[in-house]
PDB file of C-alpha atoms in Angstrom:
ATOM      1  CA  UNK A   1     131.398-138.399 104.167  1.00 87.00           C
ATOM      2  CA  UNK A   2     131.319-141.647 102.431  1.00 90.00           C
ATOM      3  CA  UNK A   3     135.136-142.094 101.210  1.00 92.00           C
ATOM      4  CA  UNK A   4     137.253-145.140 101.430  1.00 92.00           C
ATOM      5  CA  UNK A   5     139.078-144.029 104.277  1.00 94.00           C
ATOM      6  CA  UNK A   6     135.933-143.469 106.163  1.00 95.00           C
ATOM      7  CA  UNK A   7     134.927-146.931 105.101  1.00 96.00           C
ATOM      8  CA  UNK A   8     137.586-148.636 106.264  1.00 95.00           C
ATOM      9  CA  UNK A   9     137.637-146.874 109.899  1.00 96.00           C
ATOM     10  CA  UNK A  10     134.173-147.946 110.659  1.00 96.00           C
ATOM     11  CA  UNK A  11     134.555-151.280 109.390  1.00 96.00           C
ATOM     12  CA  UNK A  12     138.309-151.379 112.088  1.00 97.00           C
ATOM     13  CA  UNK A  13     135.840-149.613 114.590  1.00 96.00           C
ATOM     14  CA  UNK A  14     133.182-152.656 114.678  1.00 96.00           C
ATOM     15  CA  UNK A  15     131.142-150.092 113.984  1.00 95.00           C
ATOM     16  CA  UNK A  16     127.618-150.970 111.310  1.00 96.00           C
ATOM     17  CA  UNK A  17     127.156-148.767 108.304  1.00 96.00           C
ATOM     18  CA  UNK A  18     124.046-146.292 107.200  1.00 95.00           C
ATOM     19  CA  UNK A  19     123.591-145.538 103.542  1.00 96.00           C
ATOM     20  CA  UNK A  20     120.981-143.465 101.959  1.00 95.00           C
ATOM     21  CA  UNK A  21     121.621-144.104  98.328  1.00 96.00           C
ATOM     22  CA  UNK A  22     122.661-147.189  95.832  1.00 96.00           C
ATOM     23  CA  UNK A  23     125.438-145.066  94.898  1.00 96.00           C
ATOM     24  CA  UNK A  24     126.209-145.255  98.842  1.00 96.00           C
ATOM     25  CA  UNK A  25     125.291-148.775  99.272  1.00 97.00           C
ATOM     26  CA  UNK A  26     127.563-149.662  95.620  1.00 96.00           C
ATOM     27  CA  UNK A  27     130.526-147.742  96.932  1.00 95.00           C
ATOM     28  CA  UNK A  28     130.642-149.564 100.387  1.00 97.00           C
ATOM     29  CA  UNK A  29     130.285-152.718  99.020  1.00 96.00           C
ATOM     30  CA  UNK A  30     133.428-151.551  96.180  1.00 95.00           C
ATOM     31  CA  UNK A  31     135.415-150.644  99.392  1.00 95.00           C
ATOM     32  CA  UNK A  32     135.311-153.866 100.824  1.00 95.00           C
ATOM     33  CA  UNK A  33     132.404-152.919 103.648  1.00 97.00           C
ATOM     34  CA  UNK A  34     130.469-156.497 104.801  1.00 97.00           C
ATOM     35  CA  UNK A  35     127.112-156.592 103.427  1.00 97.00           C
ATOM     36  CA  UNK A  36     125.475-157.690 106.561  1.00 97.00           C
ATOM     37  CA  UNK A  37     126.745-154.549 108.426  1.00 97.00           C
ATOM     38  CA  UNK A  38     125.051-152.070 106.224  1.00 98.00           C
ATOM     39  CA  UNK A  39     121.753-150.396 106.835  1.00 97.00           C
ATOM     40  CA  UNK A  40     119.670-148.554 104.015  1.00 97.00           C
ATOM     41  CA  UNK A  41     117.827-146.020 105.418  1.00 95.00           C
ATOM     42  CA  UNK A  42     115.838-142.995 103.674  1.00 92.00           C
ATOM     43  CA  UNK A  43     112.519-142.300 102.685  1.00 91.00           C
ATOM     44  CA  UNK A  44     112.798-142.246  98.723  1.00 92.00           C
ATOM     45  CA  UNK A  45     114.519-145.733  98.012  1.00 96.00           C
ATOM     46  CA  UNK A  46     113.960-146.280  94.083  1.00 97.00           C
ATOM     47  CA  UNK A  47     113.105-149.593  92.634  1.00 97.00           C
ATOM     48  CA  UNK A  48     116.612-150.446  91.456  1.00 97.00           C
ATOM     49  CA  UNK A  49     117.806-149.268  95.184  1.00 98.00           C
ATOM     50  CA  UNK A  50     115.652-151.956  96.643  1.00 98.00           C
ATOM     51  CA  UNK A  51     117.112-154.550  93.925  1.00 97.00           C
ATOM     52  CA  UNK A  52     120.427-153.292  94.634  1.00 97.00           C
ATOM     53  CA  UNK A  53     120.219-153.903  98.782  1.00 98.00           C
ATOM     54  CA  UNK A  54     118.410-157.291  98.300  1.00 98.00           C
ATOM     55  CA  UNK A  55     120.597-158.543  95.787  1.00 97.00           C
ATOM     56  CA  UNK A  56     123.399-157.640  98.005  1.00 97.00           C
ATOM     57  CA  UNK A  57     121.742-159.289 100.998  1.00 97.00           C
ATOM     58  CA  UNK A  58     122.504-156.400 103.413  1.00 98.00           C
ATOM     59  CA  UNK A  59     122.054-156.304 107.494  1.00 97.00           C
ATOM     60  CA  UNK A  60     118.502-154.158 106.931  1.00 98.00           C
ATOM     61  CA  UNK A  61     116.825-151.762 104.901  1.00 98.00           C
ATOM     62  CA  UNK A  62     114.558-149.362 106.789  1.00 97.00           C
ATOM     63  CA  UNK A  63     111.188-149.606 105.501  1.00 97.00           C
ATOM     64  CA  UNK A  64     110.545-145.712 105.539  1.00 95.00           C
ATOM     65  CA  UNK A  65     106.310-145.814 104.186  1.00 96.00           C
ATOM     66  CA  UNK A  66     103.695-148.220 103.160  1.00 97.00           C
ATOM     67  CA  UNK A  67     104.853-147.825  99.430  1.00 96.00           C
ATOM     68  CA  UNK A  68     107.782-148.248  99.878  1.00 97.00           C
ATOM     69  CA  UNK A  69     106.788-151.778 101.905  1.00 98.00           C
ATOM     70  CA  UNK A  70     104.628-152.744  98.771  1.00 98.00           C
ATOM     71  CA  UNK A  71     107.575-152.010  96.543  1.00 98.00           C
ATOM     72  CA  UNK A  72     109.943-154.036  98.413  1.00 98.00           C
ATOM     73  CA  UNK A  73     107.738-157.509  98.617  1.00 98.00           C
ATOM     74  CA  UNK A  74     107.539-157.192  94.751  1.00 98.00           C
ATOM     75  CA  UNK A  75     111.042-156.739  93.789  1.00 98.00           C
ATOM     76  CA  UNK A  76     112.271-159.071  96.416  1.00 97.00           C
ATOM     77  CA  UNK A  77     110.093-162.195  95.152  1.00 96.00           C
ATOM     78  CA  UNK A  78     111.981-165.449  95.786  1.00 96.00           C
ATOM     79  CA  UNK A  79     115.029-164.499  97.363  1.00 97.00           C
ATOM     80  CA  UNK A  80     114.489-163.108 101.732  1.00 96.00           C
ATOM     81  CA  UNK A  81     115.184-159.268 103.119  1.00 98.00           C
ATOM     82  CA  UNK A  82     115.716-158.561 106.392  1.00 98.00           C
ATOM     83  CA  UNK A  83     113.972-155.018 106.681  1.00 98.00           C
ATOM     84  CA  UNK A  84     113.432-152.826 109.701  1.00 98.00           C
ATOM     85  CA  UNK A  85     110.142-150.908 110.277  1.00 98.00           C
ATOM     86  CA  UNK A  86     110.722-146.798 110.682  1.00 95.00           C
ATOM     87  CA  UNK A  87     108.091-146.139 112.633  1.00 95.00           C
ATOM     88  CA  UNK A  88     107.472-142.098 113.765  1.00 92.00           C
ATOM     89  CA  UNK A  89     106.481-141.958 116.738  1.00 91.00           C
ATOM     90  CA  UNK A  90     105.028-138.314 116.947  1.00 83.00           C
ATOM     91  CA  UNK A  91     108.042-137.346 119.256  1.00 82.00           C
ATOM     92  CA  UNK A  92     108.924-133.230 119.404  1.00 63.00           C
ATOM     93  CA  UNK A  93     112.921-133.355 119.527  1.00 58.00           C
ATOM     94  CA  UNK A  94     113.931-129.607 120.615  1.00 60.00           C
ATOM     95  CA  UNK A  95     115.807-129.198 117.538  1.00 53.00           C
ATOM     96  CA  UNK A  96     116.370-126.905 114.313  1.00 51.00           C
ATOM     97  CA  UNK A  97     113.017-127.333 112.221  1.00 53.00           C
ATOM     98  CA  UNK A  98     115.285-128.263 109.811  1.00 45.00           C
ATOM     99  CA  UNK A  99     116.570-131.303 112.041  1.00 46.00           C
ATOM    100  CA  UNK A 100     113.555-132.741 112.665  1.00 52.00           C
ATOM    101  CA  UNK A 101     112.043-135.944 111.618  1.00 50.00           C
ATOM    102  CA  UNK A 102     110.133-137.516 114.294  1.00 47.00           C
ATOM    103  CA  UNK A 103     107.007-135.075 114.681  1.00 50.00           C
ATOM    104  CA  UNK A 104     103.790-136.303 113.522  1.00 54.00           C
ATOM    105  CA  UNK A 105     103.091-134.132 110.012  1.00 58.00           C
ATOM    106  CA  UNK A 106     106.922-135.355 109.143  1.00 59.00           C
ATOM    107  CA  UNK A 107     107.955-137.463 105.839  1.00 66.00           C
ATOM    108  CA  UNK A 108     110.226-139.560 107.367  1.00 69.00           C
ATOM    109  CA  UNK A 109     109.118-142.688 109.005  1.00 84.00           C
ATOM    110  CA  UNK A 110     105.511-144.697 109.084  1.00 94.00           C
ATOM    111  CA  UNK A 111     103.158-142.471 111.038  1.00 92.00           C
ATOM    112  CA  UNK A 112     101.196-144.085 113.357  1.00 93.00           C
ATOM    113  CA  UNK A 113      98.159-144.503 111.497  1.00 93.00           C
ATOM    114  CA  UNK A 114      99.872-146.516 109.696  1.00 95.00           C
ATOM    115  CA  UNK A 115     101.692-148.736 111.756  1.00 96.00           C
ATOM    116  CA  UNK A 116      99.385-151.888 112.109  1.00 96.00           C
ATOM    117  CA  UNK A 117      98.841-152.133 108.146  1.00 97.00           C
ATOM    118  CA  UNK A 118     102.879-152.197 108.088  1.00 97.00           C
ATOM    119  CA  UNK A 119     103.322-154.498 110.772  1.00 97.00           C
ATOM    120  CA  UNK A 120     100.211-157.006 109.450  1.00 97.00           C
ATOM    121  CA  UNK A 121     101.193-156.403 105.747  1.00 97.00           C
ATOM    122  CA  UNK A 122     105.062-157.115 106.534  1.00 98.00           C
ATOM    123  CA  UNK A 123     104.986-159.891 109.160  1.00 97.00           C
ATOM    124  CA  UNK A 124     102.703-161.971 106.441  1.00 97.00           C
ATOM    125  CA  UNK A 125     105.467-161.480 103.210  1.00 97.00           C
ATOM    126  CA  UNK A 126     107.142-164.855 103.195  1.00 97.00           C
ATOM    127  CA  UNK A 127     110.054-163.030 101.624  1.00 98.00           C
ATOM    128  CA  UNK A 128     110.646-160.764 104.738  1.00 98.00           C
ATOM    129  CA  UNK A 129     112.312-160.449 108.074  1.00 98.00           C
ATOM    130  CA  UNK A 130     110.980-158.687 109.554  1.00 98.00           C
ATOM    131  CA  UNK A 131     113.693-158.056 112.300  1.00 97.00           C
ATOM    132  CA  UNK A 132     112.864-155.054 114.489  1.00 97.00           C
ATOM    133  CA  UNK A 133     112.052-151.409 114.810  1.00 97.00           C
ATOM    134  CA  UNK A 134     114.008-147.937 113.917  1.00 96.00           C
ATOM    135  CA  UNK A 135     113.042-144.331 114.871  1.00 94.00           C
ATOM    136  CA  UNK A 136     115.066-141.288 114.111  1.00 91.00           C
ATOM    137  CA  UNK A 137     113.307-138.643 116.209  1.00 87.00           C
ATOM    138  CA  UNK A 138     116.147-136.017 114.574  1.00 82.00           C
ATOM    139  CA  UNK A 139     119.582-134.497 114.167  1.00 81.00           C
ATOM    140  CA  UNK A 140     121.427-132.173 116.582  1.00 83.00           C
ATOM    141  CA  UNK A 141     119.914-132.944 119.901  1.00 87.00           C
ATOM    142  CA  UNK A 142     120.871-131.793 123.245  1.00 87.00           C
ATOM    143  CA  UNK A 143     118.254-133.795 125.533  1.00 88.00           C
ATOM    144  CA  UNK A 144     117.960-136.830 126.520  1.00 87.00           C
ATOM    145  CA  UNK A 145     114.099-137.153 127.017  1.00 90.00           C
ATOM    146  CA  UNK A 146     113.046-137.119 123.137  1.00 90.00           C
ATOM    147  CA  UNK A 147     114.704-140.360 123.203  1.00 91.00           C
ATOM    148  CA  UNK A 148     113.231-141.699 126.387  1.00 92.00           C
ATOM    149  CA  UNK A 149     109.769-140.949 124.988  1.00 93.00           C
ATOM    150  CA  UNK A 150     109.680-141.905 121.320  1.00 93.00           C
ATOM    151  CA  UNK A 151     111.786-145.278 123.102  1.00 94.00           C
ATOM    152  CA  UNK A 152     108.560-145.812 125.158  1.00 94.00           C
ATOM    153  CA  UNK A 153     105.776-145.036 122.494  1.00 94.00           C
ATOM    154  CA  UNK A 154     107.874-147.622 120.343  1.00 95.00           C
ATOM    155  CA  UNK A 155     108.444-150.231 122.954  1.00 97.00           C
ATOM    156  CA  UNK A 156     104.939-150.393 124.193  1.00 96.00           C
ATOM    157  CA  UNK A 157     103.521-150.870 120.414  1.00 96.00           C
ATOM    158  CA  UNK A 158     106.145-153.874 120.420  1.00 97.00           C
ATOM    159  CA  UNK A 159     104.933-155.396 123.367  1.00 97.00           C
ATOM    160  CA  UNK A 160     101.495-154.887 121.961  1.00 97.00           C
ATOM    161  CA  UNK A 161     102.161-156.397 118.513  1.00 97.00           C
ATOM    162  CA  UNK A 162     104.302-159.219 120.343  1.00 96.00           C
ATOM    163  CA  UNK A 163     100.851-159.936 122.260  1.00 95.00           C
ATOM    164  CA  UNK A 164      98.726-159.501 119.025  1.00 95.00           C
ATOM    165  CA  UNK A 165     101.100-161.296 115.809  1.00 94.00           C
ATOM    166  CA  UNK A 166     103.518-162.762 118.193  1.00 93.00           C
ATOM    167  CA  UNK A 167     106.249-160.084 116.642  1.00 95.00           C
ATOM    168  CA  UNK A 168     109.967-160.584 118.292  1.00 94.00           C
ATOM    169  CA  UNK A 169     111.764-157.352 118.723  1.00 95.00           C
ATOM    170  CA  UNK A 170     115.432-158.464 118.062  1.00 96.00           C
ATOM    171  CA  UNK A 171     116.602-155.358 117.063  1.00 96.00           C
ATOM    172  CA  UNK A 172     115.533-151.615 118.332  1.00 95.00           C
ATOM    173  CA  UNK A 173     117.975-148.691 116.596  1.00 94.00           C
ATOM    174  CA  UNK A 174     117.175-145.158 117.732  1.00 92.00           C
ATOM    175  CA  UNK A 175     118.106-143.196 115.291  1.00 87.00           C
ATOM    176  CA  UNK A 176     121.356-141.495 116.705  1.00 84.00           C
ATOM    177  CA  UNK A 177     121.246-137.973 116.455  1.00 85.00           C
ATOM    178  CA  UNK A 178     123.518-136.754 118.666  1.00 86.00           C
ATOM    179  CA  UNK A 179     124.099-132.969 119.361  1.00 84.00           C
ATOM    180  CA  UNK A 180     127.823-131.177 118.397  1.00 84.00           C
ATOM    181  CA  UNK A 181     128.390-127.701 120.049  1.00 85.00           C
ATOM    182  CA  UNK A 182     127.934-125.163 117.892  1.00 82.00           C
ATOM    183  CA  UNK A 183     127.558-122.225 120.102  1.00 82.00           C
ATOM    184  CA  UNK A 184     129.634-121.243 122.934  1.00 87.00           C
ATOM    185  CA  UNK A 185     128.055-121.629 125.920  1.00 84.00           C
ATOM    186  CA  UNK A 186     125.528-124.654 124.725  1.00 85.00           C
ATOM    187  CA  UNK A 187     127.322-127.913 125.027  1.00 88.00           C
ATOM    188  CA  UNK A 188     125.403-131.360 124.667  1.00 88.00           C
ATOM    189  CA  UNK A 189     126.149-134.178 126.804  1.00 88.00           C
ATOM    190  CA  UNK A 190     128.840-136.216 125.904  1.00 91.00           C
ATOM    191  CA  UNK A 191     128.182-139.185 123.822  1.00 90.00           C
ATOM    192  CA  UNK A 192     128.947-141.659 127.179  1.00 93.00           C
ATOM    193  CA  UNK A 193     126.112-139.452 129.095  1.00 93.00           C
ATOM    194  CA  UNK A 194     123.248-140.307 126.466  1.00 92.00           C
ATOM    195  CA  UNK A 195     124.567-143.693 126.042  1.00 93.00           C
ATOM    196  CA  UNK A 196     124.132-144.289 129.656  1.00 95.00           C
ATOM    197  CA  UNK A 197     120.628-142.799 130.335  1.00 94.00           C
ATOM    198  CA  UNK A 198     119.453-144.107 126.578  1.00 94.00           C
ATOM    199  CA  UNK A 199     120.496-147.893 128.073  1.00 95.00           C
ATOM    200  CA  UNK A 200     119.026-147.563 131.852  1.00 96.00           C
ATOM    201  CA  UNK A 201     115.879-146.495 130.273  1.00 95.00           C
ATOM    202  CA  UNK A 202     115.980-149.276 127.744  1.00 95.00           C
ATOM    203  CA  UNK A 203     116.401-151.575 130.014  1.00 95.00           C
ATOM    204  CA  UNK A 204     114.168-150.860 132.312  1.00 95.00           C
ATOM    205  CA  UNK A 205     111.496-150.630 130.053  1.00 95.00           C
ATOM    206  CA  UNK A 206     112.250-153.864 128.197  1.00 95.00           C
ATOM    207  CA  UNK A 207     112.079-155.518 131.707  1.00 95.00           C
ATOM    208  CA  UNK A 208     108.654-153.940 132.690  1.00 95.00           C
ATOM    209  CA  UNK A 209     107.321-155.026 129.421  1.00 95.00           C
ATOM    210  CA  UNK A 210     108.959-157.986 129.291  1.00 93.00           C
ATOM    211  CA  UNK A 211     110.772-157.928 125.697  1.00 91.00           C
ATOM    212  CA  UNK A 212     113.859-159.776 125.814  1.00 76.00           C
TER     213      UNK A 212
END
C-alpha cells in the first residue's frame, strides 16, 4: 500500500522501508523517504532495478539468488552496495501454501546449497557490503518456533562463516511475517508476544555463539 501517506507515516514512525519494485523504490524516494532506510527485497530485481537502488545508494538490497549476485557486482562497478544475503533456510512455517517462502524447493531466497558460493563470491566483490543476513520464512504466521528455528540454522552458518572468512553479522532481519486473525476463534499472538520470544531467543543464541 505504497501511497504518500503511507510513506510519510513510516518515515514519522522511525520505522525502515521494504520495496519490491523500482517503481516502489522511485516513488519512495519522490515522496521524500531517506535512501538509507529503504530495503529492496524480491527475487526478480531487473538490471535497471539494481542500477536504480545503487545509484540511489539505499540501506540494502536483498540479494535473493546467485544471478542475481552476479548481476549486481557488474552493474555496480566503481561505485559500493551494501546488500544483504536472503538465505532459505529450509524452515516449514505452518502457513497457507500460498504464504510460504522459506521451505527448501521455494524460489525465494539462496538455498542452502548455495550459500557458501554466495557468501565466498560476495565477501570478495570490492564493490560490496556485504552487511548481514535476511530470511523470510513466510506470511501469515501464528507460531513462534518457525522463527526460532530458521533464526538458529541462520545464526550458526554465521558463526561458521565468521570462523571461516571472518564475516561480521551486523545486521540479521527475519523476515516479519506476522499473522492477522482471519477466523474467529484463531487469533495470533500479539505483535509484543513474538517480539519478546523472537529477542530472548536471539539473544541467547548470539551469546552462546558469540556474535556480537
Amino acid at each position: 500500500f505504497l501511497v504518500k501517506a503511507m510513506v510519510k507515516l513510516v518515515e514519522e514512525e522511525g520505522c525502515d522501508l521494504d520495496v519490491v519494485s523500482g517503481g516502489e523504490l522511485a516513488f519512495a524516494r519522490a515522496a521524500g523517504f531517506p535512501a538509507r532506510r529503504i530495503h529492496f527485497a524480491g527475487n526478480n530485481k531487473s538490471a535497471e532495478e539494481l542500477e536504480l537502488a545503487v545509484k540511489e545508494s539505499i540501506g540494502h538490497i536483498d540479494v535473493d539468488n546467485l544471478p542475481e549476485l552476479g548481476m549486481l557486482i557488474k552493474i555496480a562497478g566503481q561505485r559500493k552496495a551494501t546488500v544483504l544475503l536472503r538465505l532459505n533456510p529450509g524452515v516449514d512455517p505452518h502457513t497457507h501454501q500460498y504464504n510460504t517462502t522459506g521451505i527448501a524447493d521455494s524460489k525465494f531466497g539462496l538455498p542452502k546449497a548455495d550459500w557458501d558460493e554466495a557468501v565466498k563470491t560476495a565477501l570478495a566483490a570490492k564493490n560490496l557490503i556485504v552487511d548481514g543476513i535476511h530470511f523470510h520464512v513466510g506470511s501469515g504466521l501464528f507460531e513462534y518456533e518457525p522463527y526460532i528455528k530458521a533464526m538458529d540454522e541462520v545464526l550458526a552458518y554465521a558463526a561458521a562463516i565468521r570462523d571461516k572468512y571472518g564475516f561480521k553479522l551486523n545486521l540479521l532481519s527475519i523476515g516479519g511475517g506476522f499473522g492477522a486473525q482471519y477466523e474467529t476463534g484463531k487469533e495470533p499472538p500479539t505483535l509484543a508476544a513474538f517480539a519478546e520470544q523472537i529477542i530472548n531467543h536471539l539473544k541467547n543464541r548470539c551469546r552462546e555463539l558469540k556474535l556480537d
